[in-house]
Short mmCIF file of C-alpha atoms and ligand atoms in Angstrom, two decimals:
data_model
loop_
_atom_site.label_atom_id
_atom_site.label_comp_id
_atom_site.label_asym_id
_atom_site.label_seq_id
_atom_site.Cartn_x
_atom_site.Cartn_y
_atom_site.Cartn_z
CA MET V 1 6.07 -39.36 -39.12
CA GLN V 2 7.87 -42.66 -38.98
CA ASN V 3 11.25 -42.82 -37.36
CA GLU V 4 13.65 -45.07 -39.22
CA CYS V 5 15.39 -45.96 -35.97
CA VAL V 6 12.44 -48.12 -34.97
CA ASP V 7 13.20 -51.74 -35.59
CA ARG V 8 9.92 -53.21 -36.80
CA LYS V 9 11.08 -56.79 -37.07
CA THR V 10 9.13 -59.21 -34.95
CA SER V 11 12.15 -61.37 -34.15
CA TYR V 12 12.22 -59.93 -30.64
CA ASP V 13 8.73 -61.09 -29.80
CA PHE V 14 8.75 -63.53 -26.88
CA LYS V 15 5.28 -62.71 -25.59
CA PRO V 16 3.74 -65.68 -23.77
CA GLY V 17 0.76 -66.88 -25.77
CA ARG V 18 -2.66 -68.11 -24.75
CA GLU V 19 -1.30 -71.60 -24.10
CA SER V 20 1.10 -70.59 -21.35
CA PHE V 21 -1.46 -68.17 -19.90
CA LEU V 22 -3.95 -71.04 -19.62
CA ALA V 23 -1.32 -73.42 -18.23
CA GLU V 24 -0.21 -70.97 -15.54
CA VAL V 25 -3.79 -70.16 -14.55
CA LEU V 26 -4.65 -73.86 -14.22
CA ILE V 27 -1.56 -74.59 -12.13
CA GLY V 28 -2.40 -71.70 -9.82
CA LEU V 29 -6.06 -72.60 -9.37
CA ARG V 30 -5.30 -76.26 -8.61
CA LYS V 31 -3.21 -75.34 -5.55
CA SER V 32 -4.75 -75.59 -2.09
CA GLN V 33 -4.03 -71.88 -1.59
CA LYS V 34 -5.26 -70.79 -5.01
CA GLU V 35 -3.11 -68.21 -6.75
CA LEU V 36 -2.74 -66.35 -10.03
CA PRO V 37 0.44 -64.73 -11.42
CA SER V 38 0.41 -60.95 -11.00
CA LYS V 39 2.19 -60.39 -14.31
CA TYR V 40 -1.16 -61.04 -16.05
CA PHE V 41 -2.73 -57.92 -14.53
CA TYR V 42 -1.43 -55.84 -17.38
CA ASP V 43 -3.73 -56.27 -20.36
CA GLU V 44 -4.95 -53.05 -21.95
CA ARG V 45 -7.54 -52.31 -19.29
CA GLY V 46 -5.23 -53.46 -16.48
CA SER V 47 -2.47 -51.16 -17.70
CA ARG V 48 -4.93 -48.25 -17.74
CA LEU V 49 -6.13 -49.08 -14.23
CA PHE V 50 -2.54 -49.26 -13.03
CA GLU V 51 -1.92 -45.79 -14.46
CA ARG V 52 -4.89 -44.58 -12.41
CA ILE V 53 -3.46 -46.26 -9.30
CA CYS V 54 -0.28 -44.29 -9.91
CA GLU V 55 -2.29 -41.06 -9.75
CA LEU V 56 -3.97 -41.90 -6.44
CA GLU V 57 -3.29 -39.79 -3.37
CA GLU V 58 -2.79 -42.98 -1.29
CA TYR V 59 -0.40 -44.71 -3.67
CA TYR V 60 2.85 -42.99 -2.67
CA ILE V 61 5.36 -44.85 -4.88
CA PRO V 62 5.35 -42.88 -8.16
CA ARG V 63 5.32 -39.46 -6.47
CA ILE V 64 8.15 -40.22 -4.08
CA GLU V 65 10.23 -42.02 -6.69
CA HIS V 66 9.92 -39.09 -9.05
CA SER V 67 10.86 -36.59 -6.37
CA ILE V 68 13.99 -38.62 -5.57
CA MET V 69 14.86 -38.84 -9.29
CA GLU V 70 14.34 -35.10 -9.72
CA ALA V 71 16.49 -34.21 -6.75
CA HIS V 72 19.44 -36.34 -7.92
CA ILE V 73 19.16 -36.60 -11.69
CA ARG V 74 22.49 -34.86 -12.39
CA GLU V 75 24.40 -37.18 -10.15
CA ILE V 76 22.54 -40.16 -11.63
CA ALA V 77 23.39 -39.16 -15.20
CA GLU V 78 26.98 -38.55 -14.15
CA LEU V 79 27.29 -42.03 -12.60
CA ILE V 80 25.73 -43.66 -15.67
CA GLY V 81 28.00 -41.84 -18.08
CA PRO V 82 27.86 -41.23 -21.88
CA ARG V 83 26.87 -43.38 -24.87
CA ILE V 84 25.06 -46.18 -23.10
CA ILE V 85 22.42 -48.72 -24.05
CA LEU V 86 19.47 -48.17 -21.75
CA VAL V 87 17.22 -51.17 -21.13
CA GLU V 88 13.93 -50.68 -19.33
CA TYR V 89 12.24 -53.72 -17.79
CA GLY V 90 8.45 -53.55 -17.79
CA SER V 91 8.48 -50.20 -19.51
CA GLY V 92 4.70 -49.70 -19.23
CA ASN V 93 3.94 -46.10 -20.06
CA CYS V 94 7.10 -44.23 -20.88
CA GLU V 95 6.83 -41.16 -18.67
CA LYS V 96 9.43 -42.21 -16.11
CA VAL V 97 12.07 -43.20 -18.59
CA ARG V 98 11.67 -39.98 -20.56
CA PHE V 99 12.82 -38.02 -17.56
CA LEU V 100 15.93 -40.20 -17.35
CA ILE V 101 16.66 -40.17 -21.10
CA ASP V 102 16.33 -36.36 -21.13
CA HIS V 103 19.27 -36.13 -18.73
CA LEU V 104 21.56 -38.87 -20.09
CA HIS V 105 24.64 -37.91 -22.08
CA ASP V 106 24.17 -38.94 -25.70
CA PRO V 107 22.60 -42.39 -25.18
CA VAL V 108 23.01 -44.82 -28.10
CA ALA V 109 19.93 -46.99 -27.86
CA PHE V 110 16.83 -47.61 -25.79
CA ILE V 111 15.48 -51.14 -25.40
CA PRO V 112 12.02 -51.15 -23.81
CA LEU V 113 10.96 -54.56 -22.61
CA ASP V 114 7.34 -55.32 -21.81
CA ILE V 115 4.87 -58.18 -21.67
CA SER V 116 2.10 -56.00 -23.14
CA ARG V 117 2.59 -55.69 -26.90
CA GLU V 118 0.08 -52.84 -27.29
CA GLN V 119 1.84 -50.71 -24.66
CA LEU V 120 5.22 -51.51 -26.12
CA LEU V 121 4.35 -50.45 -29.65
CA ASN V 122 2.76 -47.20 -28.46
CA VAL V 123 5.76 -46.35 -26.33
CA THR V 124 8.18 -47.20 -29.11
CA LYS V 125 6.45 -44.99 -31.65
CA LYS V 126 6.24 -42.12 -29.22
CA LEU V 127 9.85 -42.28 -28.04
CA ALA V 128 11.26 -42.72 -31.52
CA SER V 129 9.54 -39.53 -32.65
CA ILE V 130 10.68 -37.58 -29.57
CA TYR V 131 14.30 -38.79 -29.76
CA PRO V 132 15.26 -39.07 -33.44
CA ARG V 133 18.91 -39.84 -32.61
CA LEU V 134 18.08 -42.69 -30.27
CA GLN V 135 17.67 -46.18 -31.73
CA VAL V 136 14.58 -47.72 -30.14
CA LEU V 137 14.55 -51.53 -30.14
CA PRO V 138 11.42 -52.93 -28.45
CA VAL V 139 11.40 -56.45 -27.05
CA CYS V 140 8.10 -58.09 -26.18
CA ALA V 141 8.86 -60.55 -23.40
CA ASP V 142 8.02 -61.78 -19.96
CA TYR V 143 11.16 -60.68 -18.17
CA THR V 144 11.08 -63.70 -15.93
CA SER V 145 11.74 -65.81 -19.05
CA ASN V 146 14.78 -66.22 -21.25
CA PHE V 147 15.11 -63.86 -24.18
CA LYS V 148 17.91 -62.16 -26.07
CA LEU V 149 18.51 -58.45 -26.47
CA PRO V 150 18.92 -56.87 -29.91
CA ILE V 151 22.28 -55.31 -30.77
CA PRO V 152 22.20 -51.60 -31.62
CA ARG V 153 23.88 -50.19 -34.70
CA GLN V 154 26.24 -47.85 -32.88
CA ALA V 155 28.95 -48.87 -30.45
CA SER V 156 28.19 -48.21 -26.79
CA LYS V 157 30.19 -47.88 -23.58
CA ARG V 158 27.96 -49.94 -21.33
CA THR V 159 24.51 -51.37 -20.75
CA VAL V 160 22.38 -49.92 -17.99
CA VAL V 161 19.12 -51.51 -16.89
CA TYR V 162 16.38 -49.25 -15.51
CA PHE V 163 13.83 -50.97 -13.29
CA PRO V 164 11.71 -48.28 -11.62
CA GLY V 165 8.51 -48.36 -9.59
CA SER V 166 9.62 -51.17 -7.27
CA THR V 167 8.43 -53.81 -9.70
CA ILE V 168 11.04 -55.99 -7.95
CA SER V 169 8.46 -56.08 -5.12
CA ASN V 170 6.41 -58.64 -7.08
CA PHE V 171 9.12 -61.31 -6.82
CA ASP V 172 9.37 -63.74 -3.93
CA PRO V 173 12.85 -63.67 -2.31
CA ARG V 174 14.44 -66.49 -4.34
CA PRO V 175 13.09 -65.38 -7.72
CA ALA V 176 14.09 -61.82 -6.80
CA LYS V 177 17.69 -62.92 -6.38
CA HIS V 178 17.54 -64.95 -9.60
CA PHE V 179 16.12 -61.95 -11.40
CA LEU V 180 19.02 -59.77 -10.22
CA GLU V 181 21.46 -62.47 -11.37
CA HIS V 182 19.78 -62.45 -14.76
CA VAL V 183 20.03 -58.64 -14.95
CA ALA V 184 23.71 -58.83 -14.00
CA ARG V 185 24.26 -61.23 -16.93
CA VAL V 186 22.22 -59.08 -19.34
CA CYS V 187 24.18 -55.92 -18.58
CA GLY V 188 27.52 -57.76 -18.44
CA SER V 189 30.77 -56.53 -16.95
CA ASN V 190 30.83 -52.78 -16.40
CA GLY V 191 27.03 -52.88 -16.41
CA ALA V 192 24.70 -51.11 -14.02
CA LEU V 193 21.19 -51.27 -12.64
CA LEU V 194 19.14 -48.23 -11.60
CA ILE V 195 16.30 -49.60 -9.52
CA GLY V 196 13.42 -48.32 -7.40
CA VAL V 197 12.96 -50.32 -4.20
CA ASP V 198 10.04 -49.80 -1.83
CA LEU V 199 10.91 -49.86 1.89
CA LYS V 200 9.29 -51.10 5.08
CA LYS V 201 7.02 -48.58 6.74
CA ASP V 202 4.00 -48.22 9.01
CA PRO V 203 1.47 -50.84 7.85
CA THR V 204 -1.39 -48.32 8.05
CA ILE V 205 0.28 -46.40 5.18
CA LEU V 206 0.51 -49.63 3.22
CA HIS V 207 -3.10 -50.47 4.01
CA SER V 208 -4.33 -47.19 2.51
CA ALA V 209 -2.06 -47.54 -0.51
CA TYR V 210 -3.49 -50.95 -1.45
CA ASN V 211 -7.10 -50.26 -0.37
CA ASP V 212 -7.75 -46.90 -1.98
CA ARG V 213 -11.04 -45.13 -1.28
CA GLU V 214 -12.04 -44.95 -4.94
CA GLY V 215 -11.70 -48.70 -5.36
CA ILE V 216 -9.28 -48.48 -8.29
CA THR V 217 -6.98 -51.12 -6.79
CA ALA V 218 -10.02 -53.38 -6.30
CA ALA V 219 -10.97 -52.92 -9.97
CA PHE V 220 -7.35 -53.63 -10.98
CA ASN V 221 -7.37 -56.85 -8.96
CA LEU V 222 -10.78 -58.00 -10.30
CA ASN V 223 -9.75 -57.22 -13.87
CA LEU V 224 -7.55 -60.31 -13.72
CA LEU V 225 -10.69 -62.49 -13.49
CA GLU V 226 -12.32 -60.48 -16.25
CA ARG V 227 -9.29 -61.08 -18.45
CA ILE V 228 -9.34 -64.81 -17.70
CA ASN V 229 -13.06 -64.91 -18.56
CA ARG V 230 -12.46 -63.15 -21.85
CA GLU V 231 -9.22 -64.75 -23.04
CA LEU V 232 -9.68 -68.25 -21.64
CA GLU V 233 -13.49 -68.52 -22.00
CA CYS V 234 -13.96 -68.89 -18.27
CA ASP V 235 -17.07 -67.97 -16.21
CA PHE V 236 -15.93 -66.21 -13.04
CA GLN V 237 -18.82 -64.18 -11.58
CA LEU V 238 -17.08 -60.88 -11.02
CA ASP V 239 -19.51 -59.68 -8.36
CA GLN V 240 -18.92 -62.83 -6.30
CA PHE V 241 -15.25 -62.05 -5.56
CA HIS V 242 -14.03 -59.14 -3.43
CA HIS V 243 -10.68 -57.39 -3.28
CA TYR V 244 -8.71 -57.91 -0.05
CA ALA V 245 -5.23 -56.51 0.67
CA PHE V 246 -3.19 -56.53 3.87
CA TYR V 247 0.40 -56.33 5.13
CA ASN V 248 1.94 -59.60 6.25
CA PRO V 249 4.76 -58.52 8.60
CA ARG V 250 6.34 -61.97 8.95
CA GLU V 251 6.91 -62.13 5.20
CA SER V 252 7.47 -58.36 4.77
CA ARG V 253 4.90 -58.13 2.01
CA VAL V 254 1.53 -56.72 1.09
CA GLU V 255 -0.67 -59.53 -0.18
CA MET V 256 -3.59 -58.98 -2.52
CA HIS V 257 -6.31 -61.59 -2.66
CA LEU V 258 -9.75 -62.07 -4.23
CA ILE V 259 -12.21 -63.55 -1.73
CA SER V 260 -15.04 -65.79 -2.85
CA GLN V 261 -18.34 -64.44 -1.50
CA LYS V 262 -20.09 -67.81 -1.59
CA ASP V 263 -19.63 -71.50 -2.33
CA GLN V 264 -19.32 -71.55 -6.10
CA VAL V 265 -17.89 -73.37 -9.11
CA VAL V 266 -15.98 -71.95 -12.05
CA HIS V 267 -15.44 -73.69 -15.39
CA LEU V 268 -12.14 -73.45 -17.19
CA ASN V 269 -10.97 -75.58 -20.10
CA ASN V 270 -13.11 -78.65 -19.26
CA GLU V 271 -12.14 -78.40 -15.61
CA THR V 272 -14.20 -77.21 -12.68
CA VAL V 273 -12.63 -75.20 -9.91
CA SER V 274 -14.66 -75.00 -6.71
CA PHE V 275 -14.54 -72.31 -4.06
CA ILE V 276 -15.94 -72.30 -0.59
CA ARG V 277 -17.28 -69.07 0.89
CA GLY V 278 -14.39 -66.95 2.22
CA GLU V 279 -11.72 -68.81 0.27
CA SER V 280 -9.15 -66.64 -1.48
CA ILE V 281 -7.18 -66.47 -4.69
CA TRP V 282 -3.81 -64.91 -3.95
CA THR V 283 -3.10 -62.54 -6.85
CA GLU V 284 -0.10 -60.43 -5.82
CA SER V 285 2.72 -59.97 -3.37
CA SER V 286 4.44 -56.64 -2.91
CA TYR V 287 7.60 -57.09 -0.83
CA LYS V 288 8.93 -54.23 1.28
CA TYR V 289 12.66 -54.13 1.99
CA ASN V 290 15.21 -52.92 4.51
CA LEU V 291 18.25 -51.31 2.93
CA SER V 292 20.50 -53.96 4.45
CA ASP V 293 18.32 -56.89 3.29
CA PHE V 294 18.29 -55.54 -0.23
CA GLU V 295 22.03 -54.96 -0.25
CA GLN V 296 22.64 -58.51 0.92
CA MET V 297 20.49 -59.93 -1.87
CA ALA V 298 22.07 -57.63 -4.50
CA SER V 299 25.58 -58.58 -3.54
CA ALA V 300 24.72 -62.28 -3.51
CA ALA V 301 23.48 -61.74 -7.09
CA GLY V 302 26.73 -60.12 -8.26
CA PHE V 303 26.00 -56.43 -7.75
CA LYS V 304 27.67 -53.79 -5.64
CA VAL V 305 25.32 -51.13 -4.26
CA GLU V 306 27.15 -47.98 -5.25
CA ARG V 307 24.64 -45.32 -4.26
CA VAL V 308 21.25 -45.13 -2.49
CA TRP V 309 18.96 -42.10 -2.58
CA LEU V 310 16.01 -41.75 -0.18
CA ASP V 311 13.13 -39.38 0.56
CA GLU V 312 13.08 -37.68 3.98
CA ARG V 313 10.66 -40.16 5.50
CA GLN V 314 12.67 -43.06 4.08
CA TRP V 315 9.62 -44.63 2.48
CA PHE V 316 11.30 -45.38 -0.84
CA SER V 317 14.76 -45.78 -2.33
CA VAL V 318 16.35 -45.35 -5.73
CA GLN V 319 19.52 -47.41 -5.92
CA TYR V 320 22.45 -47.52 -8.30
CA LEU V 321 24.08 -50.94 -8.53
CA VAL V 322 27.11 -51.94 -10.59
CA THR V 323 28.19 -55.43 -11.59
CA ARG V 324 31.18 -56.80 -9.75
C1 AVJ S 401 4.02 -52.43 -9.77
C2 AVJ S 401 4.44 -54.20 -8.25
C3 AVJ S 401 5.22 -52.01 -7.76
O1 AVJ S 401 3.25 -53.66 -5.69
O2 AVJ S 401 2.92 -51.54 -5.46
C4 AVJ S 401 -0.05 -51.45 -7.03
C5 AVJ S 401 1.61 -53.09 -8.14
N1 AVJ S 401 -0.56 -53.53 -7.00
N2 AVJ S 401 -1.22 -51.59 -6.40
C6 AVJ S 401 3.00 -52.55 -6.16
C7 AVJ S 401 0.36 -52.68 -7.41
C8 AVJ S 401 -1.53 -52.83 -6.39
C9 AVJ S 401 2.84 -52.40 -7.66
N3 AVJ S 401 4.11 -52.78 -8.37
#
């Protein structure tokens, strides 16, 4: 059953190609502290591993976020109002947004935005068949880049961006602020942002969350090297790098690294990259916020924090921001 509301044109495809993947990998590996961009975790296997992370006992974010959403969904839908364009950044698998869409009042269009084309097309097909009255307009893009949003057929009252799961945690402070400024522009005047923001907490909780007993997070981290091997014809020895994650309190972030187990050399596009034993590749940051720090950044970016919902332990927040 094909829903005619699905826009199948490819004009909204801004997916970074192999060239920019290679360029970014080379830039990262030439630094003295080697690093790789975390946005490249999410190929097909990486997306599946991330879904498994989200089911882990130790990884508290999805469970708590959903319980907050469930407890306050009426108020959230009320604040958002009727006939909106809903934009989801990094839509991934669509379970979270379905819960929101189910409670919105007569939304006009849904624009899922994702860097993974496979995910995006699956989600689009699925949502279009579940919500025949909703125009689904997928955009394949890296949301840190510039891209334009499609314009839905029906008139709408406002644009609301949904950014759940604390994906904002992946941005360093300055890019985080720039990202919020970009979102404020995208949703325009009278726009809003519904965002999940992870909060500071006991580092032992964070340690368990990013070092799960089953080793799924380790596999997720190592999959980045596997992807580079496959897509960029590189020769990382996967068993010679180990997952390492810890909380850095001075920077308020969990850092994930891959540690070289020996002195070794890797070949990539006619270049050699050498590692000494114990040297790391920094693959991800996950920033943890205070409510006041986040509010300061949001307001500097042009948003007013209108409402904040928390769980009892105050581990996580769902926040409703409006453009000023
Ligand atoms: C998707 C960025 C919110 O930082 O918690 C989970 C990614 N990395 N486990 C996070 C992640 C390792 C996740 N975010």
